[in-house]
Short mmCIF file of C-alpha atoms in Angstrom, two decimals:
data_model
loop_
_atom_site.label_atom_id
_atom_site.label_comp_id
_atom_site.label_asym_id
_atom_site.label_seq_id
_atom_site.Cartn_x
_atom_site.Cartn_y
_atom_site.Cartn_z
CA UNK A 1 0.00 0.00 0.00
CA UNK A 2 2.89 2.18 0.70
CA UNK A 3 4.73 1.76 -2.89
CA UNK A 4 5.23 4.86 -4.73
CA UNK A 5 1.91 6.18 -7.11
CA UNK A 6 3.03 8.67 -9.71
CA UNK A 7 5.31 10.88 -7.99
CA UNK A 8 3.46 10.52 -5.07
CA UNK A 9 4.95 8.71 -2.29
CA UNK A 10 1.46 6.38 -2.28
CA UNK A 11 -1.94 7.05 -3.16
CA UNK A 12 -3.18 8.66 -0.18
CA UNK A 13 -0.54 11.40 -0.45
CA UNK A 14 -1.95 11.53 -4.17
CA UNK A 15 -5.54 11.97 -3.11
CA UNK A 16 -4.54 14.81 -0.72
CA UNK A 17 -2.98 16.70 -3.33
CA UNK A 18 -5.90 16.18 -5.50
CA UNK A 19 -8.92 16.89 -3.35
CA UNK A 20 -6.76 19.86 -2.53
CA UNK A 21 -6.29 21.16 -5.85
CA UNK A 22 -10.09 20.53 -6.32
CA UNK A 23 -10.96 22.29 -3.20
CA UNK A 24 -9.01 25.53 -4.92
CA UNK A 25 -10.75 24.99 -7.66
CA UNK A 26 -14.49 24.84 -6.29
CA UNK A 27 -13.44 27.96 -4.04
CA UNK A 28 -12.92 30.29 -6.16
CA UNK A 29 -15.14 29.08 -8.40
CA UNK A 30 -17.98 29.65 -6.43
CA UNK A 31 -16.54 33.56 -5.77
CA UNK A 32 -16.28 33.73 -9.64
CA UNK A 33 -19.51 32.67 -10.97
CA UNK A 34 -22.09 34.29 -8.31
CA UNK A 35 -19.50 37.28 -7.56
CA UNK A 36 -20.42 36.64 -3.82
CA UNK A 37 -17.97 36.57 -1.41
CA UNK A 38 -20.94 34.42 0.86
CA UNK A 39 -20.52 31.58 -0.91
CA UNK A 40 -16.16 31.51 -1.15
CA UNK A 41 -16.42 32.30 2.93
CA UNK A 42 -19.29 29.55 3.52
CA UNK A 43 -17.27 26.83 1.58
CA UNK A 44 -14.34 27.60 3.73
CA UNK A 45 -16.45 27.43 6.47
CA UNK A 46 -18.03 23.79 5.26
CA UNK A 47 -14.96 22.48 4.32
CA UNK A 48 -12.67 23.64 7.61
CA UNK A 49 -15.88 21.91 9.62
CA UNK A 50 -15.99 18.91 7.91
CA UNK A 51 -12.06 18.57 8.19
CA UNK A 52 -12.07 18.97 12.00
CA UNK A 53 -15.46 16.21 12.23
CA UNK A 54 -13.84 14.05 10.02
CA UNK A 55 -10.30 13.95 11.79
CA UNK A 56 -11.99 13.02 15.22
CA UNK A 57 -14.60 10.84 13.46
CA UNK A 58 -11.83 8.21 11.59
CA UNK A 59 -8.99 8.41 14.39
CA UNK A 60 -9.73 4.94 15.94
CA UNK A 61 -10.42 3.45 12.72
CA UNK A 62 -13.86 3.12 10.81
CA UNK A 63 -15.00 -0.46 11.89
CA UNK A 64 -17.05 1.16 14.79
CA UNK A 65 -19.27 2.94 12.09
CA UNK A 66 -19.96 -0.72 10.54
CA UNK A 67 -21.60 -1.95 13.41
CA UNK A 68 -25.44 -3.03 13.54
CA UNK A 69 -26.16 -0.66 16.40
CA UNK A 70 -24.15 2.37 14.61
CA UNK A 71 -26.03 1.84 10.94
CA UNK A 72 -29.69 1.50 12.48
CA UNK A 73 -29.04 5.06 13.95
CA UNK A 74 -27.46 6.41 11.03
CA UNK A 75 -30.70 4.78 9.22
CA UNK A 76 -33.28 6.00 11.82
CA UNK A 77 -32.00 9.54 11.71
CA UNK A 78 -32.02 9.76 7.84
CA UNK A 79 -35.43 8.44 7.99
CA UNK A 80 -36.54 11.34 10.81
CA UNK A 81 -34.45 14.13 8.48
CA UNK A 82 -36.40 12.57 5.27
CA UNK A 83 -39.54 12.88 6.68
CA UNK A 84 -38.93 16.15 8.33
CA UNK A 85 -37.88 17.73 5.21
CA UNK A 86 -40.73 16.40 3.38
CA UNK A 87 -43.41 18.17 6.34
CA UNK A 88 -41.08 21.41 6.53
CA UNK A 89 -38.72 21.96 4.43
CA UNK A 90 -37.88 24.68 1.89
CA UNK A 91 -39.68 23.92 -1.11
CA UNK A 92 -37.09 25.13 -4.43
CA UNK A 93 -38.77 24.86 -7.80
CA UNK A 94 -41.33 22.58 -6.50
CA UNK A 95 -39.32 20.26 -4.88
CA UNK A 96 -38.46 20.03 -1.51
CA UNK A 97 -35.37 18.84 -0.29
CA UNK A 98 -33.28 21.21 1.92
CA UNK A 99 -33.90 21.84 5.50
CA UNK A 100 -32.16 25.30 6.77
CA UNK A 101 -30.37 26.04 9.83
CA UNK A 102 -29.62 29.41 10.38
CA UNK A 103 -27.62 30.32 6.68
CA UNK A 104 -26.50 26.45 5.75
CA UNK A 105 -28.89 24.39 3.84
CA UNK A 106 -28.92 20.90 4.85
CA UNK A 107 -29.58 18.50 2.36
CA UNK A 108 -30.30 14.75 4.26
CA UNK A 109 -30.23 12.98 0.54
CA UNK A 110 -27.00 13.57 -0.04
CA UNK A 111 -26.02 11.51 3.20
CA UNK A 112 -28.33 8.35 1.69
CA UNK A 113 -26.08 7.81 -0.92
CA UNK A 114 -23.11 7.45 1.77
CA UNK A 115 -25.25 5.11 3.80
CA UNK A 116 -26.37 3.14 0.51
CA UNK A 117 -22.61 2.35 0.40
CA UNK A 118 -21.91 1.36 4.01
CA UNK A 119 -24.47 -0.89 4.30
CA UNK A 120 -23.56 -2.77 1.10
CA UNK A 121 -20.10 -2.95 2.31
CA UNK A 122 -21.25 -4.18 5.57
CA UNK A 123 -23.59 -6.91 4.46
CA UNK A 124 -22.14 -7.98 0.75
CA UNK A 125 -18.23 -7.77 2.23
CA UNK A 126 -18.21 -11.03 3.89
CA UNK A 127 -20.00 -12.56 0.90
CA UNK A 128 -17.34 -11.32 -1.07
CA UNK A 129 -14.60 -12.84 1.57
CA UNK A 130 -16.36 -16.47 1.66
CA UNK A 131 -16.64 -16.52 -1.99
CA UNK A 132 -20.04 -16.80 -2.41
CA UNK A 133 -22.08 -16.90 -5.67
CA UNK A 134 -24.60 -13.40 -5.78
CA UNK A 135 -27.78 -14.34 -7.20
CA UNK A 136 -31.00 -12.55 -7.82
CA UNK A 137 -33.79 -14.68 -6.86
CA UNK A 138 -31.66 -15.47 -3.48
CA UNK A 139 -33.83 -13.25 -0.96
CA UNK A 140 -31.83 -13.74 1.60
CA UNK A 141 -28.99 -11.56 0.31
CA UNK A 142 -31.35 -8.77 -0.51
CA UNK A 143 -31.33 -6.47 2.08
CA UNK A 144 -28.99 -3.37 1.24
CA UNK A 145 -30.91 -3.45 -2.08
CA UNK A 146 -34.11 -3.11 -0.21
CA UNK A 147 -32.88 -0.20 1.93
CA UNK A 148 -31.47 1.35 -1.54
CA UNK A 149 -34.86 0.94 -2.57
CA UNK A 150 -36.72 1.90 0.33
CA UNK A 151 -34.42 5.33 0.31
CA UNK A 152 -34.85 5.90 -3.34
CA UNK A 153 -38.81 5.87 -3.25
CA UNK A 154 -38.46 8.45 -0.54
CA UNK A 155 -35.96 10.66 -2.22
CA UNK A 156 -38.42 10.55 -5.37
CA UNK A 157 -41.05 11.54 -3.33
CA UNK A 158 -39.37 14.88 -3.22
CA UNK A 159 -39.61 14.69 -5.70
CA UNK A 160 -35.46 13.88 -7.19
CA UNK A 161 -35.31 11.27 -9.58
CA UNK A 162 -31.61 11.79 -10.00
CA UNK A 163 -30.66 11.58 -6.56
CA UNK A 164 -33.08 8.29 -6.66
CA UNK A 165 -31.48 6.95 -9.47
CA UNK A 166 -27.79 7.47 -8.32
CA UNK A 167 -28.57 5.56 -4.98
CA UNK A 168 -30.49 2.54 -6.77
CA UNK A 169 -27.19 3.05 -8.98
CA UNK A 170 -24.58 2.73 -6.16
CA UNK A 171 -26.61 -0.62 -4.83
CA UNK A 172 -26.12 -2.32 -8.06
CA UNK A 173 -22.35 -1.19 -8.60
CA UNK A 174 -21.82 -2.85 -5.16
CA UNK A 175 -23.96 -5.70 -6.05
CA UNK A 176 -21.55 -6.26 -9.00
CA UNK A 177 -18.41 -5.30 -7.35
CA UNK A 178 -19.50 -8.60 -4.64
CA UNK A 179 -19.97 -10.74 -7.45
CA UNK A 180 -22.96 -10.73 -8.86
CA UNK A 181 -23.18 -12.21 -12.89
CA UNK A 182 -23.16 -9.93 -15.27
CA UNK A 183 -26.39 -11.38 -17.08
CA UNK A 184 -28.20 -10.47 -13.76
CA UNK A 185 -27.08 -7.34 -13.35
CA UNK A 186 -27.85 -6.26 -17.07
CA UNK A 187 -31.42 -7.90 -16.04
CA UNK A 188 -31.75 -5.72 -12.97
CA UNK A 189 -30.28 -2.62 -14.59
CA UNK A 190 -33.13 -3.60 -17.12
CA UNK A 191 -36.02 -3.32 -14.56
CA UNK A 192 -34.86 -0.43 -12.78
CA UNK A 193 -34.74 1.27 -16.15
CA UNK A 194 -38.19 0.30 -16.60
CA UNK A 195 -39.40 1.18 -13.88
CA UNK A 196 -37.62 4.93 -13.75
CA UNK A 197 -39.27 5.29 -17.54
CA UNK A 198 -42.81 4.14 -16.12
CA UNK A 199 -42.15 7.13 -13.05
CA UNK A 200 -41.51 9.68 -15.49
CA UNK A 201 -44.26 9.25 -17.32
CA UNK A 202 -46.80 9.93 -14.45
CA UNK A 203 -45.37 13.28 -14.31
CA UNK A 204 -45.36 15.37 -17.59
CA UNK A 205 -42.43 17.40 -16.36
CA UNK A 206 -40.57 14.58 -16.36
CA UNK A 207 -40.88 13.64 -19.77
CA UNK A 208 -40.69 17.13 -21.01
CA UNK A 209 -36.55 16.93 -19.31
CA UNK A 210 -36.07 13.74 -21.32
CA UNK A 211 -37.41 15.76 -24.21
CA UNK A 212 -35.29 19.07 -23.39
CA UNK A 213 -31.96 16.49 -23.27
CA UNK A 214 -32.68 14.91 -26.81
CA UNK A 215 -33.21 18.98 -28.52
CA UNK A 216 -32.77 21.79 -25.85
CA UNK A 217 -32.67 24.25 -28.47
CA UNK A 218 -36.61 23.36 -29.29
CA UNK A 219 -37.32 25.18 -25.93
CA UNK A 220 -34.08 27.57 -25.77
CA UNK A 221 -36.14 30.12 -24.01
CA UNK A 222 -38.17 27.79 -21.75
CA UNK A 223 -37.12 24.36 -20.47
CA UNK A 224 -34.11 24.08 -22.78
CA UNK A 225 -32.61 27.28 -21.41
CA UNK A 226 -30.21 26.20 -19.05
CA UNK A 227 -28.81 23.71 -21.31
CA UNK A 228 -28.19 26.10 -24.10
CA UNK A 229 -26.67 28.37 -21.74
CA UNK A 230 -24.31 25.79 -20.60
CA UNK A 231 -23.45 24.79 -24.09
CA UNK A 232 -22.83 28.32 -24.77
CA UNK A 233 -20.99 28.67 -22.01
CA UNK A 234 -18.18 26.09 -22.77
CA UNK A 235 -18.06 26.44 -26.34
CA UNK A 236 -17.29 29.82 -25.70
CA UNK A 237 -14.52 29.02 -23.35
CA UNK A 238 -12.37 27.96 -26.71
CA UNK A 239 -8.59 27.11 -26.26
CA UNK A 240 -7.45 29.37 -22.77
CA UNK A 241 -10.46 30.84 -21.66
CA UNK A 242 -11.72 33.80 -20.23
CA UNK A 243 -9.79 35.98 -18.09
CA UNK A 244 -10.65 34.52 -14.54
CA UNK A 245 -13.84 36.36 -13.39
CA UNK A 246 -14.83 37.73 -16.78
CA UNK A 247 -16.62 34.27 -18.07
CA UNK A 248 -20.21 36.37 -19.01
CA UNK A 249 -22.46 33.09 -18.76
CA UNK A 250 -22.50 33.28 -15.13
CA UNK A 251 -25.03 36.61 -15.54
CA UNK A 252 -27.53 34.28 -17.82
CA UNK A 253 -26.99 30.63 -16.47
CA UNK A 254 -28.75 29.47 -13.74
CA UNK A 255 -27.38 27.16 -10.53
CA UNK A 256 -24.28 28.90 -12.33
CA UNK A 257 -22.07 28.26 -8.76
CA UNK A 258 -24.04 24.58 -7.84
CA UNK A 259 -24.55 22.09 -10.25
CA UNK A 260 -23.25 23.89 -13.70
CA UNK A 261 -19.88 25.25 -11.86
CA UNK A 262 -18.28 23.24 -14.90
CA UNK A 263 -19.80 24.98 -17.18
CA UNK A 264 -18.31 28.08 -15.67
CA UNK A 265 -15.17 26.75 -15.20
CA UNK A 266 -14.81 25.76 -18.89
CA UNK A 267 -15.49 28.84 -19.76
CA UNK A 268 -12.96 30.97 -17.96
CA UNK A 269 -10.58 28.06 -18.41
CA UNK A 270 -10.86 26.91 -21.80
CA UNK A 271 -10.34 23.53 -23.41
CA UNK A 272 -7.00 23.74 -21.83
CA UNK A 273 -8.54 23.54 -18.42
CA UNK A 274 -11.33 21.15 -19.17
CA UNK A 275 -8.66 18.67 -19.75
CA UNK A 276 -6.68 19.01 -17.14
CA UNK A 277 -9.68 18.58 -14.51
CA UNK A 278 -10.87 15.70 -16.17
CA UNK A 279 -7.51 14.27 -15.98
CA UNK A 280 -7.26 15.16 -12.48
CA UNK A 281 -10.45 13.35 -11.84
CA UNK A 282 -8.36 10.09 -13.82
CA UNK A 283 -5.99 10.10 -11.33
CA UNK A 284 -8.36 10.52 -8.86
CA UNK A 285 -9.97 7.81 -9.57
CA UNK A 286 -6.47 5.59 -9.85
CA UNK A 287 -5.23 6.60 -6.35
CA UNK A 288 -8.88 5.84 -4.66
CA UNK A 289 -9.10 2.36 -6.73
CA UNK A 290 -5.17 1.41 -5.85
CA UNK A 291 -6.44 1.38 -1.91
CA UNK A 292 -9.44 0.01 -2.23
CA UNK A 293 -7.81 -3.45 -4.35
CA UNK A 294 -5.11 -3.22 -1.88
CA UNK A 295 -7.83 -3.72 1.03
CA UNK A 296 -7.55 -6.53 3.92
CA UNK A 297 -11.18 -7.20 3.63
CA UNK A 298 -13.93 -7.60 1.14
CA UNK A 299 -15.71 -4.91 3.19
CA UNK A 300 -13.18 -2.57 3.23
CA UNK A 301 -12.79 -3.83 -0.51
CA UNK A 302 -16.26 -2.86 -1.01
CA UNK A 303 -16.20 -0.04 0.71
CA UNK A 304 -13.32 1.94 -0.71
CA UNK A 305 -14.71 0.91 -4.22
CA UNK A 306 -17.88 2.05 -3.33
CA UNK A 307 -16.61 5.14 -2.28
CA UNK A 308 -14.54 5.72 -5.76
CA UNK A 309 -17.69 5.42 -7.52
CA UNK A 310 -19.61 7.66 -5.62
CA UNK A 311 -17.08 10.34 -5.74
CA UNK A 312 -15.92 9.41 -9.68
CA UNK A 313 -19.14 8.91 -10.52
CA UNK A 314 -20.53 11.69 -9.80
CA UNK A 315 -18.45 13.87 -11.11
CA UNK A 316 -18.41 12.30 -14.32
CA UNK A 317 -22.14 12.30 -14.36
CA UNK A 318 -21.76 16.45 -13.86
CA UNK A 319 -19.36 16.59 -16.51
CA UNK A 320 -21.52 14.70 -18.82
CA UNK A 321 -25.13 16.49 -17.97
CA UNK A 322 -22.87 19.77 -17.99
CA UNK A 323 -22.14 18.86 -21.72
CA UNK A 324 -25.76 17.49 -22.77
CA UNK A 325 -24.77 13.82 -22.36
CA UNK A 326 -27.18 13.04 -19.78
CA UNK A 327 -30.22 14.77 -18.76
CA UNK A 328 -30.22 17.94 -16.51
CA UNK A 329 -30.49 15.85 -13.04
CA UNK A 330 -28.79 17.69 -10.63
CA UNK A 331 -25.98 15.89 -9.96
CA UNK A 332 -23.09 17.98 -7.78
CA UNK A 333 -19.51 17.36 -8.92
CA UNK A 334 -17.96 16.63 -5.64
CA UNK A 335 -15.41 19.24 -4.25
CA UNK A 336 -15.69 21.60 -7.25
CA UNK A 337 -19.77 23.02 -6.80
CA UNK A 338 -20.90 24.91 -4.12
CA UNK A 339 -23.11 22.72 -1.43
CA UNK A 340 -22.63 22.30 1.77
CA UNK A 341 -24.15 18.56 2.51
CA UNK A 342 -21.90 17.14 -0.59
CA UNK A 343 -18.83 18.64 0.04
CA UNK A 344 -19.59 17.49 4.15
CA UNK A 345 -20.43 13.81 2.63
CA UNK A 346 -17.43 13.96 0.46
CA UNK A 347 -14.95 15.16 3.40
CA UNK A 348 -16.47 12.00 5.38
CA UNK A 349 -15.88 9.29 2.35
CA UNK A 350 -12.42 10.32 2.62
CA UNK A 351 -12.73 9.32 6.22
CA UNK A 352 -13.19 6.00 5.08
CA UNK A 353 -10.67 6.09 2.26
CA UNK A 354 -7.77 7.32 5.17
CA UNK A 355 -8.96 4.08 7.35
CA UNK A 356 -8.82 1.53 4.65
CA UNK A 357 -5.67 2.98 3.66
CA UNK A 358 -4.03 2.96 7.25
CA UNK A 359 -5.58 -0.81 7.55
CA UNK A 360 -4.16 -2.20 4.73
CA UNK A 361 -0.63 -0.70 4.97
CA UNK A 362 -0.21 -1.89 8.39
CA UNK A 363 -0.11 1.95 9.88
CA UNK A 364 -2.55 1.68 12.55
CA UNK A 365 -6.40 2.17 13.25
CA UNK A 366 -9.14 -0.63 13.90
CA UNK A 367 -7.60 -3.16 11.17
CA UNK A 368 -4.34 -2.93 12.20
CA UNK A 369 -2.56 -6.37 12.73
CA UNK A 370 1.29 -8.07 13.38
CA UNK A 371 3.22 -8.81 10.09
CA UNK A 372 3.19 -12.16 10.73
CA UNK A 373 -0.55 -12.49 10.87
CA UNK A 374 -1.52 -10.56 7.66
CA UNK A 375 -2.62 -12.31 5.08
CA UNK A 376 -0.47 -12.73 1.56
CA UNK A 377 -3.20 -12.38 -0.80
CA UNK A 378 -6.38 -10.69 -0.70
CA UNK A 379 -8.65 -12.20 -3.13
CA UNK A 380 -11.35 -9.96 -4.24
CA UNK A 381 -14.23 -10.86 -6.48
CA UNK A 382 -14.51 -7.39 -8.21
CA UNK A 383 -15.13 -9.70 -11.24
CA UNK A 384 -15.46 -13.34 -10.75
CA UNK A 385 -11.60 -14.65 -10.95
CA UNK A 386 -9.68 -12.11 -11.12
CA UNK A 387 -7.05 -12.10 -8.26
CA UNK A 388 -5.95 -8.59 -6.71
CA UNK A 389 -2.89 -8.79 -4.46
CA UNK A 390 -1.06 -6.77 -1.93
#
């Protein structure tokens, strides 16, 4: 775990560096495309916060977290804040999903999707260690689906059929990740599919984003706006950019600091700068993967991978909806747009990632064990058969 990544020294010195430089990034960002200094001083705020909770949170380890007694609170308490925002929360474009304490918005979905993760770690982990076969129409291994599934109906009821779709999302990737076959994955990725076209069509809005995604410029003015203004906004960006602050789509696109802070960023950064965050978010990706194969556990396995994705995936899924490859769904990129529940979630999966990492190279914390009891090999069904080793 401790050999070199890059010109890193390992990958958790890699990740540092790069959740730093995204940190920077998001920042000023956020000062550049609302011109508020509110937002620059609250993510400071958010992120020094979540730094400090974090550090005190993960110093014994993260097993504690993975316990029965710890995940029904965790669950319990998402439930209450689900609930709560659903009888008083701010309602946002018809939708309500924040609750707000004094300036900070609190947003309890966000938090599901970390959850969604844990539990499959917890419960498909030592599955995944025995070697198990995964199989759909084996109820008995069904249960972090059906709390995916039970926290995705709620989320929709928002209503947020992206956030809904992303946790249903991260269930499967673990499902797969623990060994599931592929044919039963594509056949469950089938029904979900089916099931998320059969919800959109109760609600005509719904339809009308698919519609918006497949020709935004049919309805530049109305429901295609934003799109169009994003387009415009990084096509306009060409080669260098914008002097930093001068990017004009930030007066005419909406959520211009939240979820389309790409869009600004391309734009006062050019193609030049496009690439080099989405190969930041490559090596991202590399350093969180190289800990997570490198685990002790198949939880921790499952875990850390589960974490990559949700991280990776996410801002991938920005980048793409961003660019008018997937529909506008509200999707955050993690570290880089302004919101204070995902950048606290995303402070906390590195929690995780810092334990894992720790555990496996033997540096301390709840997995810790003598040399001479660690195992040589850690076999990990990511795929069935192939062999990952420390």
């Amino acid at each position: 775990m401790n050999k070199k990544f890059l010109i890193w020294k390992n990958p958790w010195q890699a990740i540092l560096w790069i959740v730093g430089t995204l940190m920077f990034i998001g920042c000023i960002n956020s000062f550049s495309a609302s011109y508020e200094y509110n937002y620059s001083v609250k993510y400071i705020v958010i992120t020094a916060a979540s730094i400090i909770l974090t550090f005190f949170s993960f110093r014994k380890g993260y097993k504690r977290y993975l316990q029965d007694s710890s995940l029904l609170i965790f669950t319990l308490v998402l439930i209450g804040t689900l609930i709560l925002v659903a009888v008083m929360g701010l309602e946002v474009k018809g939708a309500k999903r924040w609750i707000y304490i004094g300036p900070f918005g609190f947003q309890p979905s966000e938090f599901v999707k970390l959850l969604v993760v844990i539990i499959g770690a917890k419960y498909l982990g030592p599955i995944l260690d025995r070697n198990e076969e995964l199989h759909l129409l084996d109820y008995r291994k069904w249960g972090s689906l059906g709390v995916a599934l039970f926290f995705s109906g709620m989320v929709l009821f928002q209503p947020d059929m992206g956030t809904a779709a992303i946790i249903l999302g991260l269930a499967v990737v673990m499902y797969y990740l623990a060994g599931m076959k592929k044919g039963e994955i594509a056949f469950s990725l089938g029904l979900g599919i089916s099931a998320m076209l059969l919800v959109a069509s109760l609600k005509s809005y719904r339809l009308d984003r698919f519609r918006i995604w497949l020709d935004p410029w049919s309805d530049r003015l109305g429901d295609g706006y934003q799109s169009v203004q994003s387009f415009l906004a990084i096509g306009s960006g060409g080669i260098i950019g914008f002097p930093w602050g001068q990017g004009p789509s930030k007066l005419y696109l909406p959520e211009a600091h939240t979820d389309f802070a790409f869009a600004i960023f391309c734009q006062e950064n050019g193609f030049v700068g496009c690439l080099f965050l989405v190969l930041v978010i490559l090596i991202f990706s590399c350093a969180l993967q190289r800990i997570a194969v490198n685990a002790k556990s198949g939880t921790s396995f499952l875990l850390g991978s589960g974490i990559s994705f949700l991280l990776v995936g996410q801002s991938i899924a920005n980048m793409a909806m961003v660019c008018g490859l997937l529909p506008v769904i509200g999707v955050p990129f993690p570290f880089v747009s302004y919101g204070g529940s995902s950048l606290l979630t995303s402070i906390l999966s590195l929690g995780f990632i810092y334990a894992i990492f720790r555990e496996g190279s033997g540096s301390g914390g709840d997995g810790d064990l003598p040399s001479e009891k660690r195992r040589e090999k850690l076999q990990v069904v990511g795929r069935r058969g192939q062999i990952y080793e420390e």
